[in-house]
Coordinates of N, CA and C in Angstrom, one line a residue:
X610 N -11.9 -44.3 -75.1 CA -13.2 -44.9 -75.4 C -13.2 -45.4 -76.8
X611 N -12.6 -44.6 -77.7 CA -12.6 -45.0 -79.2 C -11.9 -46.4 -79.4
X612 N -10.8 -46.6 -78.7 CA -10.1 -47.9 -78.8 C -11.0 -49.0 -78.3
X613 N -11.7 -48.9 -77.2 CA -12.6 -49.9 -76.7 C -13.7 -50.2 -77.7
X614 N -14.3 -49.2 -78.2 CA -15.4 -49.4 -79.2 C -14.9 -50.1 -80.4
X615 N -13.7 -49.7 -80.9 CA -13.1 -50.4 -82.1 C -12.8 -51.8 -81.8
X616 N -12.3 -52.1 -80.7 CA -12.1 -53.5 -80.3 C -13.4 -54.3 -80.3
X617 N -14.5 -53.7 -79.8 CA -15.8 -54.4 -79.7 C -16.3 -54.6 -81.1
X618 N -16.1 -53.6 -82.0 CA -16.6 -53.7 -83.4 C -15.8 -54.8 -84.1
X619 N -14.5 -54.9 -83.9 CA -13.7 -55.9 -84.6 C -14.2 -57.3 -84.1
X620 N -14.5 -57.4 -82.8 CA -14.9 -58.7 -82.2 C -16.2 -59.1 -82.8
X621 N -17.2 -58.2 -83.0 CA -18.5 -58.5 -83.5 C -18.4 -58.8 -85.0
X622 N -17.5 -58.1 -85.7 CA -17.3 -58.4 -87.1 C -16.7 -59.8 -87.3
X623 N -15.8 -60.2 -86.4 CA -15.2 -61.5 -86.5 C -16.3 -62.6 -86.2
X624 N -17.2 -62.3 -85.2 CA -18.3 -63.2 -84.9 C -19.2 -63.4 -86.1
X625 N -19.5 -62.2 -86.7 CA -20.4 -62.3 -87.9 C -19.8 -63.1 -89.0
X626 N -18.5 -62.9 -89.3 CA -17.9 -63.7 -90.3 C -17.8 -65.2 -90.0
X627 N -17.5 -65.5 -88.8 CA -17.5 -66.9 -88.4 C -18.9 -67.5 -88.5
X628 N -19.9 -66.8 -88.1 CA -21.3 -67.3 -88.2 C -21.6 -67.5 -89.7
X629 N -21.3 -66.6 -90.5 CA -21.6 -66.7 -91.9 C -20.9 -67.9 -92.5
X630 N -19.6 -68.1 -92.2 CA -18.9 -69.3 -92.7 C -19.5 -70.6 -92.2
X631 N -20.0 -70.5 -91.0 CA -20.6 -71.7 -90.4 C -21.9 -72.0 -91.2
X632 N -22.7 -71.0 -91.5 CA -24.0 -71.3 -92.2 C -23.7 -71.6 -93.7
X633 N -22.7 -71.0 -94.3 CA -22.4 -71.4 -95.6 C -22.0 -72.9 -95.7
X634 N -21.3 -73.3 -94.7 CA -20.9 -74.8 -94.7 C -22.1 -75.6 -94.4
X635 N -22.9 -75.1 -93.5 CA -24.1 -75.9 -93.1 C -25.1 -76.1 -94.3
X636 N -25.3 -75.0 -95.1 CA -26.3 -75.1 -96.1 C -25.7 -75.4 -97.5
X637 N -24.4 -75.6 -97.6 CA -23.8 -75.9 -98.8 C -24.2 -77.2 -99.4
X638 N -24.2 -78.3 -98.7 CA -24.6 -79.6 -99.2 C -26.1 -79.6 -99.6
X639 N -27.0 -79.1 -98.7 CA -28.4 -79.2 -99.1 C -28.7 -78.4 -100.4
X640 N -28.0 -77.2 -100.5 CA -28.2 -76.4 -101.7 C -27.6 -77.1 -102.9
X641 N -26.5 -77.7 -102.7 CA -25.8 -78.4 -103.8 C -26.7 -79.6 -104.3
X642 N -27.2 -80.3 -103.4 CA -28.1 -81.5 -103.7 C -29.3 -81.0 -104.5
X643 N -29.9 -79.9 -104.1 CA -31.1 -79.4 -104.9 C -30.7 -79.0 -106.3
X644 N -29.5 -78.3 -106.4 CA -29.1 -77.9 -107.7 C -28.8 -79.2 -108.6
X645 N -28.2 -80.2 -108.1 CA -28.0 -81.4 -108.8 C -29.3 -82.1 -109.3
X646 N -30.3 -82.1 -108.4 CA -31.6 -82.6 -108.7 C -32.2 -81.8 -109.8
X647 N -32.1 -80.5 -109.8 CA -32.7 -79.7 -110.8 C -32.0 -79.9 -112.2
X648 N -30.7 -80.2 -112.1 CA -30.0 -80.5 -113.4 C -30.4 -81.9 -114.0
X649 N -30.8 -82.8 -113.1 CA -31.2 -84.1 -113.6 C -32.7 -84.3 -113.9
X650 N -33.5 -83.2 -113.7 CA -34.9 -83.3 -113.9 C -35.1 -83.3 -115.5
X651 N -36.0 -84.2 -115.9 CA -36.3 -84.3 -117.3 C -37.1 -83.0 -117.7
X652 N -36.9 -82.6 -118.9 CA -37.6 -81.4 -119.4 C -39.1 -81.6 -119.4
X653 N -39.5 -82.9 -119.4 CA -41.0 -83.1 -119.4 C -41.5 -83.0 -118.0
X654 N -40.7 -83.1 -117.0 CA -41.1 -83.0 -115.6 C -40.9 -81.5 -115.1
X655 N -41.6 -80.7 -115.8 CA -41.5 -79.3 -115.5 C -42.0 -78.9 -114.1
X656 N -43.0 -79.6 -113.6 CA -43.5 -79.3 -112.2 C -42.5 -79.7 -111.2
X657 N -41.7 -80.8 -111.4 CA -40.7 -81.1 -110.4 C -39.6 -80.1 -110.4
X658 N -39.2 -79.6 -111.5 CA -38.2 -78.5 -111.6 C -38.6 -77.3 -110.8
X659 N -39.8 -76.9 -111.0 CA -40.3 -75.7 -110.3 C -40.3 -75.9 -108.8
X660 N -40.7 -77.2 -108.4 CA -40.7 -77.5 -106.9 C -39.3 -77.5 -106.3
X661 N -38.4 -78.1 -107.1 CA -37.0 -78.1 -106.6 C -36.4 -76.6 -106.5
X662 N -36.8 -75.8 -107.5 CA -36.4 -74.4 -107.5 C -36.9 -73.7 -106.3
X663 N -38.2 -73.9 -105.9 CA -38.8 -73.3 -104.8 C -38.0 -73.7 -103.5
X664 N -37.7 -75.0 -103.4 CA -37.0 -75.5 -102.2 C -35.6 -74.8 -102.1
X665 N -35.0 -74.7 -103.3 CA -33.6 -74.0 -103.3 C -33.7 -72.6 -102.9
X666 N -34.7 -71.9 -103.4 CA -34.9 -70.5 -103.0 C -35.2 -70.3 -101.5
X667 N -36.0 -71.2 -101.0 CA -36.4 -71.1 -99.6 C -35.2 -71.4 -98.7
X668 N -34.4 -72.4 -99.1 CA -33.2 -72.8 -98.3 C -32.2 -71.6 -98.4
X669 N -32.0 -71.1 -99.5 CA -31.0 -69.9 -99.6 C -31.5 -68.7 -98.8
X670 N -32.9 -68.5 -98.9 CA -33.4 -67.4 -98.1 C -33.2 -67.6 -96.6
X671 N -33.5 -68.8 -96.2 CA -33.3 -69.1 -94.8 C -31.9 -68.9 -94.3
X672 N -31.0 -69.3 -95.1 CA -29.5 -69.1 -94.8 C -29.2 -67.6 -94.7
X673 N -29.6 -66.9 -95.7 CA -29.3 -65.4 -95.8 C -30.0 -64.7 -94.7
X674 N -31.2 -65.1 -94.3 CA -32.0 -64.4 -93.2 C -31.2 -64.6 -91.9
X675 N -30.7 -65.8 -91.7 CA -30.0 -66.1 -90.5 C -28.7 -65.3 -90.4
X676 N -28.0 -65.2 -91.5 CA -26.8 -64.3 -91.6 C -27.2 -62.9 -91.3
X677 N -28.3 -62.4 -91.9 CA -28.7 -61.0 -91.7 C -29.1 -60.7 -90.3
X678 N -29.8 -61.7 -89.7 CA -30.3 -61.6 -88.3 C -29.1 -61.5 -87.3
X679 N -28.1 -62.3 -87.6 CA -26.9 -62.3 -86.8 C -26.1 -61.0 -87.0
X680 N -26.1 -60.5 -88.2 CA -25.5 -59.2 -88.5 C -26.2 -58.1 -87.8
X681 N -27.6 -58.1 -87.8 CA -28.4 -57.1 -87.1 C -28.2 -57.1 -85.6
X682 N -28.1 -58.4 -85.1 CA -27.9 -58.5 -83.6 C -26.6 -57.9 -83.2
X683 N -25.6 -58.2 -84.1 CA -24.2 -57.7 -83.8 C -24.2 -56.1 -83.8
X684 N -24.9 -55.6 -84.8 CA -25.0 -54.1 -84.9 C -25.7 -53.5 -83.7
X685 N -26.8 -54.1 -83.3 CA -27.5 -53.7 -82.1 C -26.6 -53.8 -80.8
X686 N -25.9 -54.9 -80.8 CA -25.0 -55.1 -79.6 C -23.9 -54.0 -79.6
X687 N -23.4 -53.7 -80.8 CA -22.4 -52.6 -80.9 C -23.0 -51.3 -80.5
X688 N -24.2 -51.0 -80.9 CA -24.8 -49.7 -80.6 C -25.1 -49.6 -79.1
X689 N -25.5 -50.7 -78.5 CA -25.7 -50.7 -77.0 C -24.4 -50.5 -76.3
X690 N -23.4 -51.2 -76.8 CA -22.1 -51.1 -76.2 C -21.6 -49.6 -76.3
X691 N -21.8 -49.0 -77.5 CA -21.4 -47.6 -77.6 C -22.1 -46.7 -76.7
X692 N -23.4 -47.0 -76.6 CA -24.3 -46.2 -75.7 C -23.8 -46.3 -74.2
X693 N -23.5 -47.5 -73.8 CA -23.0 -47.8 -72.5 C -21.7 -47.1 -72.2
X694 N -20.8 -47.1 -73.3 CA -19.5 -46.5 -73.1 C -19.7 -45.0 -73.0
X695 N -20.6 -44.4 -73.8 CA -20.8 -43.0 -73.8 C -21.4 -42.6 -72.4
X696 N -22.4 -43.4 -71.9 CA -22.9 -43.1 -70.6 C -21.8 -43.1 -69.5
X697 N -21.0 -44.2 -69.6 CA -19.9 -44.3 -68.7 C -18.9 -43.2 -68.7
X698 N -18.6 -42.8 -70.0 CA -17.7 -41.6 -70.2 C -18.3 -40.4 -69.6
X699 N -19.6 -40.2 -69.9 CA -20.3 -39.0 -69.4 C -20.3 -39.0 -67.9
X700 N -20.5 -40.2 -67.3 CA -20.5 -40.2 -65.8 C -19.1 -39.9 -65.3
X701 N -18.1 -40.5 -66.0 CA -16.7 -40.2 -65.5 C -16.4 -38.7 -65.7
X702 N -16.9 -38.1 -66.8 CA -16.6 -36.7 -67.0 C -17.3 -35.9 -66.0
X703 N -18.6 -36.3 -65.7 CA -19.3 -35.5 -64.6 C -18.6 -35.6 -63.3
X704 N -18.1 -36.9 -63.0 CA -17.4 -37.0 -61.7 C -16.1 -36.2 -61.7
X705 N -15.4 -36.2 -62.8 CA -14.2 -35.4 -62.9 C -14.5 -33.9 -62.8
X706 N -15.6 -33.5 -63.4 CA -16.0 -32.1 -63.4 C -16.4 -31.7 -61.9
X707 N -17.1 -32.6 -61.3 CA -17.5 -32.3 -59.9 C -16.2 -32.3 -59.0
X708 N -15.3 -33.3 -59.2 CA -14.1 -33.3 -58.5 C -13.3 -32.0 -58.8
X709 N -13.2 -31.7 -60.0 CA -12.5 -30.4 -60.4 C -13.1 -29.2 -59.8
X710 N -14.4 -29.1 -59.8 CA -15.1 -28.0 -59.1 C -14.8 -28.0 -57.6
X711 N -14.9 -29.2 -57.0 CA -14.6 -29.3 -55.6 C -13.1 -28.9 -55.3
X712 N -12.2 -29.5 -56.1 CA -10.8 -29.1 -55.9 C -10.6 -27.6 -56.2
X713 N -11.2 -27.2 -57.3 CA -11.1 -25.7 -57.6 C -11.6 -24.8 -56.5
X714 N -12.8 -25.2 -56.0 CA -13.4 -24.4 -54.9 C -12.5 -24.5 -53.6
X715 N -12.0 -25.7 -53.4 CA -11.1 -25.9 -52.2 C -9.8 -25.0 -52.4
X716 N -9.3 -25.0 -53.7 CA -8.1 -24.2 -54.0 C -8.4 -22.7 -53.8
X717 N -9.6 -22.3 -54.3 CA -10.0 -20.9 -54.1 C -10.2 -20.6 -52.7
X718 N -10.8 -21.5 -51.9 CA -11.0 -21.2 -50.5 C -9.6 -21.1 -49.8
X719 N -8.7 -22.0 -50.1 CA -7.4 -22.0 -49.5 C -6.6 -20.7 -49.9
X720 N -6.8 -20.3 -51.2 CA -6.1 -19.1 -51.6 C -6.7 -17.9 -50.9
X721 N -8.1 -17.9 -50.8 CA -8.7 -16.8 -50.1 C -8.3 -16.8 -48.6
X722 N -8.2 -17.9 -48.0 CA -7.8 -18.0 -46.6 C -6.4 -17.5 -46.4
X723 N -5.5 -17.9 -47.4 CA -4.1 -17.4 -47.4 C -4.0 -15.9 -47.5
X724 N -4.8 -15.4 -48.5 CA -4.8 -13.9 -48.6 C -5.3 -13.2 -47.4
X725 N -6.4 -13.8 -46.9 CA -7.0 -13.2 -45.6 C -6.0 -13.2 -44.5
X726 N -5.3 -14.3 -44.3 CA -4.4 -14.4 -43.2 C -3.2 -13.4 -43.4
X727 N -2.8 -13.3 -44.7 CA -1.7 -12.4 -45.0 C -2.1 -10.9 -44.7
X728 N -3.3 -10.6 -45.2 CA -3.8 -9.2 -44.9 C -4.0 -9.0 -43.4
X729 N -4.6 -10.0 -42.7 CA -4.7 -9.8 -41.3 C -3.4 -9.7 -40.6
X730 N -2.4 -10.4 -41.0 CA -1.1 -10.3 -40.4 C -0.5 -8.9 -40.7
X731 N -0.7 -8.4 -41.9 CA -0.2 -7.1 -42.2 C -0.9 -6.0 -41.4
X732 N -2.2 -6.2 -41.2 CA -3.0 -5.2 -40.4 C -2.5 -5.3 -39.0
X733 N -2.3 -6.5 -38.5 CA -1.9 -6.6 -37.1 C -0.5 -6.0 -36.9
X734 N 0.4 -6.3 -37.9 CA 1.7 -5.7 -37.8 C 1.7 -4.2 -37.8
X735 N 0.8 -3.6 -38.7 CA 0.7 -2.2 -38.8 C 0.1 -1.6 -37.5
X736 N -0.9 -2.3 -37.0 CA -1.5 -1.9 -35.7 C -0.5 -1.9 -34.6
X737 N 0.3 -3.0 -34.6 CA 1.3 -3.1 -33.5 C 2.4 -2.0 -33.6
X738 N 2.8 -1.7 -34.8 CA 3.7 -0.6 -35.1 C 3.2 0.7 -34.6
X739 N 1.9 0.9 -35.0 CA 1.2 2.2 -34.6 C 1.1 2.2 -33.0
X740 N 0.8 1.1 -32.4 CA 0.7 1.1 -30.9 C 2.1 1.4 -30.3
X741 N 3.1 0.8 -30.9 CA 4.5 1.0 -30.4 C 4.9 2.4 -30.5
X742 N 4.6 3.0 -31.6 CA 4.9 4.5 -31.8 C 4.1 5.3 -30.8
X743 N 2.8 5.0 -30.7 CA 2.0 5.8 -29.8 C 2.5 5.7 -28.3
X744 N 2.8 4.4 -27.9 CA 3.4 4.3 -26.6 C 4.7 5.1 -26.4
X745 N 5.5 5.0 -27.5 CA 6.8 5.8 -27.4 C 6.5 7.3 -27.3
X746 N 5.5 7.8 -28.0 CA 5.2 9.2 -27.9 C 4.6 9.6 -26.5
X747 N 3.7 8.7 -26.0 CA 3.2 8.9 -24.7 C 4.3 8.9 -23.6
X748 N 5.2 7.9 -23.7 CA 6.3 7.8 -22.8 C 7.2 9.1 -22.9
X749 N 7.4 9.5 -24.1 CA 8.2 10.7 -24.3 C 7.6 11.9 -23.7
X750 N 6.2 12.1 -23.8 CA 5.5 13.2 -23.3 C 5.6 13.1 -21.7
X751 N 5.3 11.9 -21.2 CA 5.4 11.8 -19.7 C 6.7 12.1 -19.2
X752 N 7.8 11.6 -19.9 CA 9.2 11.8 -19.5 C 9.5 13.3 -19.5
X753 N 9.0 14.0 -20.6 CA 9.3 15.4 -20.7 C 8.6 16.2 -19.6
X754 N 7.3 15.8 -19.3 CA 6.6 16.4 -18.2 C 7.2 16.2 -16.9
X755 N 7.7 15.0 -16.6 CA 8.4 14.7 -15.4 C 9.7 15.5 -15.3
X756 N 10.4 15.6 -16.4 CA 11.7 16.4 -16.3 C 11.3 17.9 -16.1
X757 N 10.3 18.4 -16.7 CA 9.9 19.8 -16.5 C 9.5 20.0 -15.0
X758 N 8.7 19.1 -14.5 CA 8.3 19.2 -13.1 C 9.5 19.1 -12.2
X759 N 10.4 18.2 -12.5 CA 11.6 18.0 -11.6 C 12.4 19.3 -11.7
X760 N 12.6 19.9 -12.9 CA 13.3 21.1 -13.0 C 12.7 22.3 -12.2
X761 N 11.3 22.4 -12.3 CA 10.6 23.4 -11.6 C 10.8 23.2 -10.1
X762 N 10.7 22.0 -9.6 CA 10.9 21.7 -8.2 C 12.3 22.1 -7.7
X763 N 13.3 21.7 -8.6 CA 14.7 22.0 -8.2 C 14.9 23.5 -8.2
X764 N 14.3 24.2 -9.2 CA 14.5 25.7 -9.2 C 13.9 26.3 -7.9
X765 N 12.7 25.8 -7.6 CA 12.0 26.4 -6.4 C 12.8 26.1 -5.1
X766 N 13.3 24.9 -5.0 CA 14.1 24.5 -3.9 C 15.4 25.3 -3.8
X767 N 16.1 25.5 -5.0 CA 17.3 26.3 -5.0 C 17.0 27.8 -4.6
X768 N 15.9 28.3 -5.1 CA 15.5 29.7 -4.7 C 15.3 29.8 -3.3
X769 N 14.6 28.8 -2.7 CA 14.3 28.8 -1.3 C 15.6 28.8 -0.4
X770 N 16.5 27.9 -0.8 CA 17.8 27.8 -0.1 C 18.5 29.1 -0.2
X771 N 18.5 29.8 -1.4 CA 19.2 31.0 -1.5 C 18.6 32.1 -0.7
X772 N 17.3 32.2 -0.6 CA 16.7 33.2 0.2 C 17.0 32.9 1.7
X773 N 17.0 31.6 2.1 CA 17.3 31.3 3.5 C 18.7 31.7 3.9
X774 N 19.7 31.4 3.0 CA 21.1 31.8 3.2 C 21.3 33.3 3.3
X775 N 20.6 34.1 2.5 CA 20.8 35.5 2.5 C 20.0 36.2 3.6
X776 N 19.2 35.5 4.3 CA 18.4 36.2 5.3 C 17.1 36.7 4.7
X777 N 16.3 37.4 5.6 CA 15.0 37.9 5.1 C 15.2 39.0 4.1
X778 N 14.5 39.0 3.2 CA 14.6 40.0 2.1 C 14.4 41.5 2.7
X779 N 15.2 42.5 2.2 CA 15.1 43.9 2.7 C 14.0 44.6 1.9
X780 N 13.5 45.7 2.6 CA 12.5 46.5 1.9 C 13.1 47.4 0.9
X781 N 12.4 48.2 0.3 CA 12.9 49.1 -0.7 C 13.7 50.2 -0.1
X782 N 13.4 50.7 1.2 CA 14.1 51.7 1.9 C 15.4 51.3 2.5
X783 N 15.7 50.0 2.4 CA 17.0 49.5 2.9 C 16.9 49.0 4.3
X784 N 15.9 49.2 4.9 CA 15.7 48.8 6.3 C 15.4 47.3 6.3
X785 N 15.7 46.7 7.4 CA 15.4 45.3 7.5 C 14.0 45.1 7.7
X786 N 13.5 44.1 7.1 CA 12.1 43.7 7.2 C 11.8 42.7 8.3
X787 N 12.9 42.6 9.1 CA 12.7 41.6 10.3 C 11.7 42.2 11.3
X788 N 11.0 41.4 12.0 CA 10.0 41.9 12.9 C 10.6 42.7 14.0
X789 N 10.0 43.9 14.4 CA 10.5 44.7 15.5 C 10.3 44.1 16.8
X790 N 11.3 44.4 17.7 CA 11.2 43.9 19.0 C 10.5 45.0 19.9
X791 N 9.8 44.6 20.9 CA 9.1 45.5 21.8 C 10.1 46.2 22.6
X792 N 10.0 47.6 22.8 CA 11.0 48.3 23.6 C 11.0 47.9 25.1
X793 N 12.2 47.8 25.7 CA 12.2 47.5 27.1 C 11.9 48.8 27.9
X794 N 11.4 48.6 29.1 CA 11.1 49.7 30.0 C 12.4 50.1 30.7
X795 N 12.5 51.5 30.9 CA 13.8 52.0 31.5 C 13.8 51.7 33.0
X796 N 14.9 51.2 33.4 CA 15.1 50.9 34.8 C 15.3 52.2 35.6
X797 N 14.8 52.2 36.9 CA 15.0 53.3 37.8 C 16.3 53.3 38.4
X798 N 17.1 54.3 38.3 CA 18.5 54.4 38.8 C 18.6 54.8 40.2
X799 N 19.1 54.0 41.1 CA 19.1 54.5 42.5 C 20.1 55.6 42.7
X800 N 19.9 56.5 43.7 CA 20.8 57.6 43.9 C 22.1 57.1 44.4
X801 N 23.2 57.7 43.9 CA 24.5 57.4 44.3 C 24.8 58.0 45.7
X802 N 25.9 57.5 46.3 CA 26.3 58.0 47.6 C 26.9 59.4 47.6
X803 N 27.3 59.8 46.5 CA 27.9 61.2 46.4 C 26.9 62.3 46.5
X804 N 25.6 61.9 46.5 CA 24.6 63.0 46.6 C 24.6 63.5 48.0
X805 N 24.5 64.8 48.2 CA 24.5 65.4 49.5 C 23.4 64.9 50.4
X806 N 23.7 64.7 51.6 CA 22.7 64.1 52.5 C 21.8 65.3 52.9
X807 N 20.7 64.8 53.3 CA 19.7 65.7 53.7 C 20.0 66.5 55.0
X808 N 20.9 65.9 55.9 CA 21.2 66.5 57.1 C 22.3 67.5 57.0
X809 N 22.9 67.6 55.9 CA 24.0 68.5 55.7 C 23.6 69.8 55.1
X810 N 22.3 69.9 54.9 CA 21.8 71.2 54.4 C 22.1 72.3 55.4
X811 N 22.6 73.3 55.2 CA 22.8 74.4 56.0 C 24.2 74.4 56.6
X812 N 25.0 73.2 56.3 CA 26.4 73.2 56.7 C 27.1 74.2 55.7
X813 N 28.0 74.9 56.3 CA 28.7 75.9 55.5 C 29.7 75.1 54.7
X814 N 29.9 75.6 53.5 CA 30.8 74.9 52.5 C 32.2 75.2 53.0

């Protein structure tokens, strides 16, 4: 901004100098003529000398006022230009600040999202590891219970087979605990032929 304002100031200074040179050239002859007339006025014509002097003063004043007016206009133009440049710079700074805030907020949001995603991933990984270990423990417990159950069943089956092979278990007195059979009825034995006949009774031996 400083360079632009300096360039504008230099341009206005150059304009003021050119305008001043132009007016000096424009008023040089009229002023010179009045001065020559004043030199040629007779001392007795005092009134004419005063009149010519008034004209010279008025012409010089007119020239100087024009130069001053141009200088004032250039100064006002420079001030307006500086004001416009400052406003433009302020606007650009405000836009840059807003853009910076937006970019900064976007960067903060992106960073926060990145951190959130990383933390979520870590939590999910931790939860997954915990679930894996929990499933492993549960499977180990189930496997151990099944093995214990299988061993108990195998032992029961082995004991049953052993008892079957050895027969019924004996009582403490050593007698068999097998169920008793019902006693059979005694058959009637028919008389043999050697028995003496009834008609032989009284036969002498």
